[in-house]
XYZ file of N, CA, C and O in Angstrom:
716
model
N -19.829 10.566 1.742
C -20.648 10.478 0.538
C -19.750 10.061 -0.612
O -18.600 10.480 -0.694
N -20.306 9.249 -1.501
C -19.533 8.761 -2.635
C -19.598 9.751 -3.788
O -20.633 10.384 -4.019
N -18.501 9.890 -4.506
C -18.506 10.663 -5.744
C -19.402 9.948 -6.741
O -19.616 8.735 -6.626
N -19.911 10.678 -7.732
C -20.741 10.033 -8.744
C -20.618 10.746 -10.070
O -20.141 11.868 -10.159
N -21.097 10.067 -11.117
C -21.183 10.633 -12.454
C -22.530 11.345 -12.555
O -23.539 10.871 -12.021
N -22.553 12.467 -13.229
C -23.769 13.278 -13.382
C -24.957 12.431 -13.818
O -24.855 11.632 -14.745
N -26.090 12.615 -13.118
C -27.325 11.918 -13.489
C -28.568 12.802 -13.313
O -29.685 12.318 -13.329
N -28.372 14.082 -13.105
C -29.404 15.106 -12.920
C -30.096 15.008 -11.559
O -30.966 15.790 -11.243
N -29.751 14.052 -10.745
C -30.359 13.882 -9.430
C -29.399 14.376 -8.348
O -28.191 14.431 -8.551
N -29.949 14.723 -7.200
C -29.121 15.173 -6.080
C -28.869 14.062 -5.065
O -28.208 14.291 -4.063
N -29.365 12.870 -5.326
C -29.155 11.768 -4.382
C -27.689 11.357 -4.339
O -26.995 11.383 -5.348
N -27.259 10.981 -3.165
C -25.873 10.571 -2.965
C -25.837 9.263 -2.191
O -26.622 9.067 -1.265
N -24.940 8.403 -2.573
C -24.726 7.164 -1.835
C -23.829 7.475 -0.640
O -22.770 8.082 -0.798
N -24.271 7.073 0.529
C -23.506 7.313 1.745
C -22.832 6.007 2.136
O -23.472 4.961 2.189
N -21.545 6.074 2.397
C -20.774 4.886 2.767
C -20.065 5.123 4.091
O -20.021 6.248 4.591
N -19.510 4.097 4.639
C -18.714 4.228 5.856
C -19.487 3.857 7.105
O -20.655 3.486 7.062
N -18.812 3.964 8.208
C -19.392 3.647 9.505
C -19.460 4.932 10.320
O -18.453 5.619 10.492
N -20.643 5.250 10.813
C -20.829 6.461 11.615
C -20.847 6.111 13.090
O -21.230 5.005 13.482
N -20.445 7.067 13.912
C -20.480 6.861 15.353
C -20.806 8.188 16.028
O -20.650 9.253 15.437
N -21.263 8.109 17.260
C -21.584 9.303 18.030
C -20.339 9.845 18.705
O -19.492 9.090 19.191
N -20.235 11.166 18.774
C -19.145 11.840 19.464
C -19.792 12.755 20.501
O -20.781 13.421 20.216
N -19.265 12.781 21.681
C -19.756 13.686 22.716
C -20.711 13.063 23.718
O -21.288 13.773 24.538
N -20.883 11.759 23.694
C -21.744 11.087 24.673
C -20.953 10.958 25.985
O -19.812 10.500 25.993
N -21.567 11.381 27.067
C -20.924 11.330 28.371
C -20.740 9.869 28.784
O -21.653 9.048 28.611
N -19.588 9.566 29.331
C -19.272 8.210 29.765
C -20.334 7.710 30.729
O -20.721 8.406 31.665
N -20.820 6.516 30.469
C -21.837 5.905 31.313
C -23.253 6.085 30.791
O -24.174 5.407 31.240
N -23.477 7.049 29.879
C -24.809 7.239 29.298
C -25.055 6.182 28.226
O -24.132 5.743 27.538
N -26.304 5.798 28.080
C -26.689 4.819 27.073
C -27.402 5.547 25.937
O -28.545 5.986 26.089
N -26.666 5.734 24.852
C -27.204 6.387 23.651
C -26.725 5.575 22.449
O -25.526 5.305 22.304
N -27.668 5.194 21.585
C -27.356 4.364 20.428
C -27.728 5.110 19.150
O -28.802 5.716 19.066
N -26.831 5.053 18.180
C -27.086 5.663 16.870
C -27.826 4.665 16.001
O -27.452 3.499 15.907
N -28.874 5.115 15.344
C -29.639 4.249 14.452
C -30.085 4.993 13.216
O -29.709 6.139 12.996
N -30.913 4.338 12.436
C -31.437 4.948 11.220
C -30.641 4.551 9.997
O -29.628 3.858 10.082
N -31.117 5.017 8.866
C -30.457 4.756 7.588
C -30.054 6.099 6.985
O -30.897 6.975 6.764
N -28.780 6.251 6.742
C -28.258 7.508 6.216
C -28.665 7.715 4.769
O -28.575 6.805 3.944
N -29.121 8.921 4.475
C -29.485 9.322 3.118
C -28.724 10.603 2.804
O -28.758 11.556 3.598
N -28.044 10.635 1.668
C -27.271 11.809 1.290
C -27.940 12.593 0.181
O -28.541 12.016 -0.723
N -27.813 13.927 0.258
C -28.377 14.813 -0.759
C -27.340 15.873 -1.128
O -26.911 16.661 -0.274
N -26.935 15.876 -2.406
C -26.028 16.908 -2.899
C -26.731 18.260 -2.885
O -27.926 18.352 -3.188
N -25.998 19.328 -2.597
C -26.552 20.684 -2.625
C -26.882 21.111 -4.051
O -27.724 21.974 -4.267
N -26.234 20.494 -5.037
C -26.471 20.792 -6.450
C -26.348 19.508 -7.244
O -25.541 18.644 -6.905
N -27.111 19.395 -8.317
C -27.043 18.216 -9.174
C -26.008 18.371 -10.282
O -25.727 17.423 -11.005
N -25.440 19.564 -10.431
C -24.524 19.844 -11.542
C -23.092 19.416 -11.239
O -22.692 19.291 -10.084
N -22.330 19.232 -12.290
C -20.937 18.827 -12.195
C -20.124 19.868 -11.430
O -20.184 21.055 -11.744
N -19.413 19.414 -10.427
C -18.519 20.276 -9.650
C -17.731 19.398 -8.687
O -18.071 18.236 -8.444
N -16.686 19.983 -8.117
C -15.907 19.315 -7.079
C -16.275 19.907 -5.725
O -16.649 21.068 -5.626
N -16.150 19.118 -4.692
C -16.356 19.516 -3.309
C -17.755 20.135 -3.120
O -17.902 21.240 -2.618
N -18.770 19.394 -3.521
C -20.153 19.826 -3.336
C -20.603 19.370 -1.950
O -20.364 18.229 -1.553
N -21.267 20.246 -1.227
C -21.785 19.878 0.083
C -22.853 18.799 -0.059
O -23.735 18.895 -0.918
N -22.741 17.777 0.772
C -23.735 16.700 0.818
C -24.319 16.690 2.227
O -23.601 16.501 3.210
N -25.625 16.931 2.323
C -26.322 16.875 3.609
C -26.755 15.440 3.864
O -27.312 14.792 2.981
N -26.475 14.973 5.067
C -26.847 13.615 5.448
C -28.063 13.710 6.375
O -28.105 14.539 7.276
N -29.036 12.867 6.138
C -30.209 12.795 7.020
C -30.528 11.331 7.271
O -29.922 10.446 6.689
N -31.483 11.097 8.154
C -31.923 9.727 8.412
C -31.388 9.110 9.679
O -31.829 8.033 10.086
N -30.422 9.758 10.335
C -29.902 9.217 11.586
C -30.859 9.528 12.733
O -31.556 10.549 12.727
N -30.860 8.672 13.717
C -31.649 8.901 14.927
C -30.872 8.358 16.120
O -29.916 7.601 15.948
N -31.274 8.785 17.313
C -30.651 8.243 18.521
C -31.733 7.634 19.402
O -32.890 8.053 19.385
N -31.329 6.635 20.151
C -32.231 5.977 21.090
C -31.419 5.565 22.312
O -30.194 5.697 22.327
N -32.074 5.042 23.303
C -31.409 4.592 24.527
C -31.927 5.375 25.719
O -32.517 6.453 25.569
N -31.663 4.868 26.898
C -32.209 5.459 28.116
C -31.723 6.878 28.383
O -32.397 7.650 29.061
N -30.594 7.269 27.832
C -30.071 8.620 28.057
C -30.255 9.525 26.837
O -29.801 10.674 26.840
N -30.910 9.035 25.791
C -31.001 9.806 24.545
C -31.744 11.122 24.707
O -31.494 12.074 23.964
N -32.651 11.240 25.701
C -33.371 12.487 25.930
C -32.470 13.618 26.372
O -32.864 14.788 26.343
N -31.256 13.315 26.761
C -30.298 14.341 27.200
C -29.464 14.900 26.045
O -28.576 15.728 26.275
N -29.754 14.436 24.837
C -28.923 14.817 23.690
C -29.786 15.269 22.521
O -30.928 14.845 22.361
N -29.205 16.155 21.715
C -29.801 16.562 20.443
C -28.851 16.094 19.350
O -27.649 16.380 19.403
N -29.393 15.388 18.393
C -28.562 14.862 17.304
C -28.517 15.872 16.162
O -29.558 16.330 15.674
N -27.331 16.218 15.739
C -27.144 17.079 14.572
C -26.749 16.186 13.402
O -25.763 15.441 13.493
N -27.537 16.257 12.330
C -27.233 15.454 11.138
C -25.941 15.995 10.506
O -25.755 17.208 10.401
N -25.055 15.124 10.079
C -23.759 15.560 9.540
C -23.849 16.073 8.094
O -24.842 15.869 7.403
N -22.788 16.726 7.682
C -22.597 17.097 6.273
C -21.200 16.651 5.875
O -20.319 16.463 6.717
N -21.017 16.470 4.602
C -19.719 16.100 4.062
C -19.650 16.695 2.656
O -20.487 17.517 2.295
N -18.681 16.297 1.873
C -18.578 16.766 0.492
C -18.268 15.596 -0.427
O -17.743 14.571 0.010
N -18.607 15.774 -1.683
C -18.286 14.780 -2.715
C -18.285 15.496 -4.056
O -18.687 16.663 -4.157
N -17.866 14.793 -5.082
C -17.776 15.351 -6.431
C -18.801 14.726 -7.357
O -19.122 13.544 -7.219
N -19.277 15.520 -8.299
C -20.077 15.000 -9.403
C -19.257 15.254 -10.670
O -18.898 16.400 -10.953
N -18.937 14.191 -11.392
C -18.126 14.313 -12.603
C -19.007 14.261 -13.852
O -20.130 13.766 -13.817
N -18.476 14.779 -14.942
C -19.215 14.850 -16.207
C -19.528 13.463 -16.755
O -18.722 12.537 -16.635
N -20.690 13.350 -17.341
C -21.108 12.092 -17.977
C -20.563 12.086 -19.401
O -20.830 13.001 -20.184
N -19.818 11.060 -19.744
C -19.223 10.956 -21.076
C -20.240 10.521 -22.121
O -21.057 9.638 -21.876
N -20.210 11.173 -23.258
C -21.091 10.842 -24.377
C -20.261 10.382 -25.564
O -19.061 10.662 -25.640
N -20.891 9.694 -26.490
C -20.228 9.274 -27.722
C -21.067 9.706 -28.921
O -22.260 9.966 -28.799
N -20.428 9.771 -30.063
C -21.084 10.146 -31.313
C -21.207 8.899 -32.168
O -20.267 8.115 -32.290
N -22.368 8.716 -32.763
C -22.554 7.597 -33.683
C -23.108 8.119 -35.005
O -23.603 9.244 -35.077
N -23.036 7.297 -36.029
C -23.604 7.638 -37.329
C -22.704 8.426 -38.258
O -23.113 8.795 -39.355
N -21.478 8.688 -37.855
C -20.562 9.464 -38.694
C -19.958 8.583 -39.776
O -19.531 7.464 -39.511
N -19.947 9.095 -40.983
C -19.301 8.406 -42.109
C -18.403 9.395 -42.831
O -18.423 10.592 -42.557
N -17.635 8.892 -43.769
C -16.795 9.744 -44.604
C -16.969 9.297 -46.048
O -17.249 8.120 -46.326
N -16.820 10.238 -46.971
C -17.008 9.952 -48.392
C -15.759 9.308 -48.983
O -14.632 9.750 -48.730
N -15.985 8.270 -49.790
C -14.882 7.684 -50.542
C -14.327 8.764 -51.463
O -15.021 9.722 -51.805
N -13.087 8.603 -51.884
C -12.484 9.647 -52.718
C -11.526 9.057 -53.746
O -11.082 7.920 -53.623
N -11.241 9.862 -54.724
C -10.267 9.528 -55.758
C -8.913 10.035 -55.270
O -8.812 11.128 -54.699
N -7.880 9.240 -55.497
C -6.531 9.608 -55.067
C -6.180 11.011 -55.532
O -6.340 11.365 -56.700
N -5.725 11.847 -54.581
C -5.290 13.211 -54.930
C -4.019 13.604 -54.177
O -3.641 14.769 -54.165
N -3.397 12.648 -53.492
C -2.127 12.913 -52.838
C -2.240 13.443 -51.417
O -1.239 13.562 -50.722
N -3.451 13.781 -50.963
C -3.551 14.286 -49.593
C -4.375 13.336 -48.726
O -5.006 12.402 -49.216
N -4.370 13.586 -47.443
C -5.066 12.715 -46.494
C -6.374 13.320 -45.980
O -6.958 12.812 -45.030
N -6.841 14.375 -46.612
C -8.098 15.002 -46.193
C -9.280 14.124 -46.583
O -9.362 13.655 -47.716
N -10.189 13.923 -45.649
C -11.408 13.153 -45.914
C -12.611 14.053 -45.651
O -12.608 14.848 -44.717
N -13.640 13.907 -46.466
C -14.879 14.653 -46.262
C -15.768 13.856 -45.318
O -16.178 12.741 -45.619
N -16.055 14.441 -44.158
C -16.873 13.776 -43.143
C -18.335 14.126 -43.383
O -18.686 15.282 -43.569
N -19.171 13.105 -43.383
C -20.617 13.294 -43.531
C -21.229 13.357 -42.136
O -21.319 12.358 -41.451
N -21.661 14.547 -41.735
C -22.220 14.749 -40.402
C -23.738 14.574 -40.364
O -24.322 14.573 -39.285
N -24.366 14.413 -41.503
C -25.823 14.399 -41.580
C -26.463 13.405 -40.630
O -27.471 13.704 -39.993
N -25.917 12.218 -40.522
C -26.505 11.179 -39.670
C -25.834 11.075 -38.301
O -26.173 10.196 -37.513
N -24.902 11.980 -38.022
C -24.190 11.939 -36.745
C -25.105 12.402 -35.613
O -25.771 13.425 -35.722
N -25.134 11.631 -34.552
C -25.948 11.956 -33.377
C -25.191 11.575 -32.116
O -24.272 10.762 -32.154
N -25.608 12.176 -31.009
C -25.079 11.733 -29.727
C -25.730 10.406 -29.410
O -26.956 10.278 -29.457
N -24.928 9.412 -29.135
C -25.457 8.095 -28.775
C -26.199 8.232 -27.448
O -26.027 9.208 -26.729
N -27.020 7.268 -27.133
C -27.798 7.300 -25.889
C -26.906 7.715 -24.728
O -25.753 7.328 -24.656
N -27.449 8.482 -23.840
C -26.659 8.893 -22.685
C -27.063 10.239 -22.128
O -26.800 10.532 -20.973
N -27.713 11.090 -22.936
C -28.171 12.371 -22.415
C -29.355 12.096 -21.490
O -30.301 11.407 -21.858
N -29.286 12.604 -20.287
C -30.327 12.379 -19.292
C -31.613 13.085 -19.739
O -31.575 14.228 -20.192
N -32.720 12.390 -19.622
C -34.016 12.930 -20.018
C -34.253 14.285 -19.360
O -34.046 14.451 -18.163
N -34.667 15.252 -20.178
C -34.942 16.600 -19.692
C -33.797 17.563 -19.888
O -33.977 18.774 -19.752
N -32.598 17.059 -20.176
C -31.447 17.937 -20.396
C -31.398 18.405 -21.841
O -31.825 17.691 -22.750
N -30.849 19.597 -22.039
C -30.682 20.159 -23.365
C -29.210 20.062 -23.745
O -28.385 20.850 -23.260
N -28.895 19.068 -24.559
C -27.525 18.841 -25.027
C -27.616 18.338 -26.454
O -28.357 17.399 -26.741
N -26.885 18.978 -27.367
C -26.877 18.553 -28.758
C -25.444 18.491 -29.269
O -24.522 19.028 -28.660
N -25.308 17.856 -30.412
C -24.005 17.719 -31.057
C -23.696 18.998 -31.816
O -24.531 19.516 -32.555
N -22.510 19.520 -31.617
C -22.085 20.740 -32.302
C -20.722 20.552 -32.934
O -20.139 19.472 -32.896
N -20.215 21.613 -33.481
C -18.900 21.598 -34.093
C -18.945 21.182 -35.550
O -19.982 20.784 -36.068
N -17.831 21.315 -36.196
C -17.679 20.912 -37.591
C -16.626 19.829 -37.642
O -15.465 20.067 -37.305
N -17.046 18.657 -38.042
C -16.137 17.515 -38.059
C -15.198 17.587 -39.252
O -15.595 17.974 -40.350
N -13.971 17.206 -39.014
C -12.973 17.084 -40.070
C -12.438 15.657 -40.041
O -12.515 14.977 -39.022
N -11.910 15.232 -41.169
C -11.387 13.878 -41.244
C -10.018 13.828 -41.871
O -9.719 14.592 -42.793
N -9.199 12.919 -41.353
C -7.862 12.704 -41.896
C -7.674 11.212 -42.109
O -7.797 10.418 -41.157
N -7.398 10.833 -43.351
C -7.154 9.424 -43.679
C -5.753 9.076 -43.186
O -4.830 9.883 -43.256
N -5.591 7.864 -42.698
C -4.311 7.426 -42.150
C -3.190 7.556 -43.181
O -2.083 7.951 -42.846
N -3.469 7.229 -44.450
C -2.453 7.380 -45.500
C -3.133 7.707 -46.824
O -4.277 7.313 -47.053
N -2.437 8.430 -47.697
C -3.023 8.934 -48.940
C -3.110 7.925 -50.081
O -3.975 8.066 -50.946
N -2.245 6.902 -50.200
C -2.289 6.015 -51.358
C -3.615 5.258 -51.502
O -4.374 5.110 -50.551
N -3.850 4.755 -52.720
C -5.047 3.989 -53.052
C -5.182 2.797 -52.104
O -4.198 2.153 -51.745
N -6.428 2.534 -51.679
C -6.686 1.392 -50.808
C -8.140 1.373 -50.365
O -8.866 2.354 -50.523
N -8.551 0.269 -49.797
C -9.927 0.152 -49.317
C -9.959 0.059 -47.797
O -9.007 -0.426 -47.180
N -11.041 0.536 -47.227
C -11.224 0.458 -45.781
C -10.183 1.202 -44.994
O -9.802 0.784 -43.896
N -9.734 2.323 -45.511
C -8.685 3.092 -44.832
C -9.285 3.863 -43.654
O -10.260 4.591 -43.817
N -8.721 3.703 -42.465
C -9.246 4.392 -41.280
C -9.140 5.918 -41.407
O -8.161 6.450 -41.925
N -10.176 6.579 -40.899
C -10.230 8.040 -40.888
C -10.270 8.498 -39.432
O -11.089 8.020 -38.641
N -9.390 9.422 -39.087
C -9.419 10.043 -37.770
C -10.348 11.243 -37.861
O -10.144 12.130 -38.685
N -11.385 11.242 -37.023
C -12.375 12.323 -37.026
C -12.105 13.231 -35.834
O -11.822 12.774 -34.732
N -12.212 14.541 -36.054
C -12.039 15.538 -34.989
C -13.043 16.665 -35.216
O -13.635 16.774 -36.286
N -13.221 17.493 -34.207
C -14.006 18.706 -34.367
C -15.394 18.706 -33.767
O -16.033 19.753 -33.678
N -15.902 17.558 -33.335
C -17.224 17.548 -32.708
C -17.148 18.146 -31.308
O -16.131 18.049 -30.622
N -18.230 18.754 -30.877
C -18.350 19.278 -29.527
C -19.781 19.056 -29.064
O -20.624 18.597 -29.840
N -20.042 19.357 -27.819
C -21.408 19.287 -27.314
C -21.823 20.689 -26.893
O -21.019 21.445 -26.346
N -23.060 21.024 -27.199
C -23.572 22.354 -26.896
C -24.953 22.236 -26.256
O -25.568 21.174 -26.299
N -25.408 23.312 -25.692
C -26.736 23.344 -25.088
C -26.668 23.770 -23.635
O -25.591 23.830 -23.027
N -27.820 24.043 -23.073
C -27.915 24.556 -21.717
C -27.331 23.653 -20.648
O -26.925 24.126 -19.593
N -27.290 22.362 -20.886
C -26.777 21.426 -19.887
C -25.454 20.788 -20.300
O -24.999 19.825 -19.673
N -24.824 21.322 -21.344
C -23.592 20.732 -21.885
C -22.466 20.665 -20.861
O -21.630 19.757 -20.910
N -22.447 21.573 -19.899
C -21.358 21.575 -18.910
C -21.399 20.355 -17.995
O -20.433 20.082 -17.284
N -22.491 19.611 -18.011
C -22.583 18.396 -17.192
C -22.142 17.147 -17.952
O -22.254 16.035 -17.438
N -21.657 17.336 -19.167
C -21.278 16.224 -20.031
C -19.882 16.451 -20.601
O -19.358 17.555 -20.600
N -19.306 15.378 -21.105
C -18.029 15.474 -21.813
C -18.127 14.636 -23.079
O -18.992 13.772 -23.198
N -17.269 14.917 -23.998
C -17.169 14.138 -25.234
C -15.730 13.640 -25.281
O -14.883 14.199 -25.976
N -15.435 12.585 -24.497
C -14.044 12.163 -24.347
C -13.406 11.600 -25.611
O -12.196 11.597 -25.737
N -14.236 11.121 -26.544
C -13.678 10.528 -27.761
C -14.468 10.980 -28.981
O -15.686 11.030 -28.943
N -13.757 11.268 -30.036
C -14.394 11.537 -31.315
C -14.777 10.188 -31.932
O -14.302 9.140 -31.494
N -15.652 10.188 -32.948
C -16.093 8.914 -33.538
C -14.921 8.067 -34.048
O -13.930 8.589 -34.546
N -15.081 6.763 -33.911
C -14.093 5.820 -34.429
C -14.802 4.858 -35.377
O -16.022 4.853 -35.482
N -14.034 4.053 -36.069
C -14.612 3.075 -36.988
C -15.057 3.677 -38.313
O -15.821 3.062 -39.050
N -14.593 4.886 -38.615
C -14.928 5.529 -39.885
C -13.833 5.167 -40.886
O -12.653 5.314 -40.604
N -14.248 4.685 -42.061
C -13.288 4.254 -43.084
C -13.687 4.808 -44.447
O -14.859 5.114 -44.680
N -12.718 4.917 -45.343
C -12.970 5.318 -46.725
C -12.188 4.423 -47.680
O -11.211 3.789 -47.295
N -12.666 4.423 -48.906
C -11.924 3.783 -49.985
C -11.330 4.894 -50.834
O -12.007 5.882 -51.136
N -10.068 4.726 -51.205
C -9.418 5.680 -52.110
C -9.138 4.930 -53.407
O -8.426 3.918 -53.406
N -9.752 5.418 -54.486
C -9.584 4.768 -55.788
C -8.540 5.515 -56.607
O -8.227 6.673 -56.344
N -8.026 4.827 -57.617
C -6.992 5.415 -58.467
C -7.562 6.560 -59.281
O -8.693 6.512 -59.753
N -6.773 7.590 -59.421
C -7.152 8.722 -60.252
C -6.927 8.401 -61.724
O -6.209 7.461 -62.073
N -7.567 9.145 -62.599
C -7.401 8.965 -64.036
C -6.751 10.219 -64.585
O -7.410 11.247 -64.742
N -5.434 10.142 -64.852
C -4.774 11.330 -65.366
C -5.237 11.646 -66.805
O -5.622 10.752 -67.557
N -5.234 12.884 -67.143
C -5.605 13.334 -68.487
C -4.331 13.754 -69.194
O -3.527 14.522 -68.670
N -4.182 13.239 -70.397
C -3.003 13.570 -71.196
C -3.342 14.790 -72.035
O -4.315 14.791 -72.777
N -2.557 15.853 -71.889
C -2.799 17.067 -72.685
C -1.554 17.443 -73.438
O -0.443 17.039 -73.082
N -1.752 18.156 -74.501
C -0.617 18.625 -75.299
C 0.007 17.586 -76.185
O 1.147 17.730 -76.647
N -0.688 16.532 -76.485
C -0.139 15.482 -77.317
C -0.701 15.640 -78.729
O -1.906 15.752 -78.927
N 0.148 15.692 -79.692
C -0.294 15.838 -81.085
C 0.205 14.671 -81.889
O 1.293 14.150 -81.667
N -0.572 14.291 -82.883
C -0.180 13.203 -83.754
C 0.581 13.697 -84.938
O 0.459 14.607 -85.580
């Protein structure tokens, strides 16, 4: 059975060439049918039992045999999701690289399987690549997570990218000056 990425289904792709074992020499028994694999669970895990069905035997000696459908194992890996809609607020130069991330429009991009309960969680933080004045400065976003009843079947391998801010010059105030 082939490993697969989580899709909420228990179907498995069966590959390889199957053959009969235990046929007495001289007997005519032929393996036929189309193999269909079914995972024991649809959830993310390693070494999940996969039941194979669909095989049949034929031939003049086939009545002397009982065919046992095989089992094997395969893995279901987490489905990766991405976040879209994240922005950061432009800021006035203050000497630090902290950026205010706007999470209001942030959503999980298409990819959650219909019927699953998975939402975007966490508190996003932003760090501007450099503090000096400039436009279109890249912001590194961190802190998002995925939550919900089916979150364990998903991963969030990357935080949002393509978020930029403009840093404008500050206006210092002169105090203590007398004429």
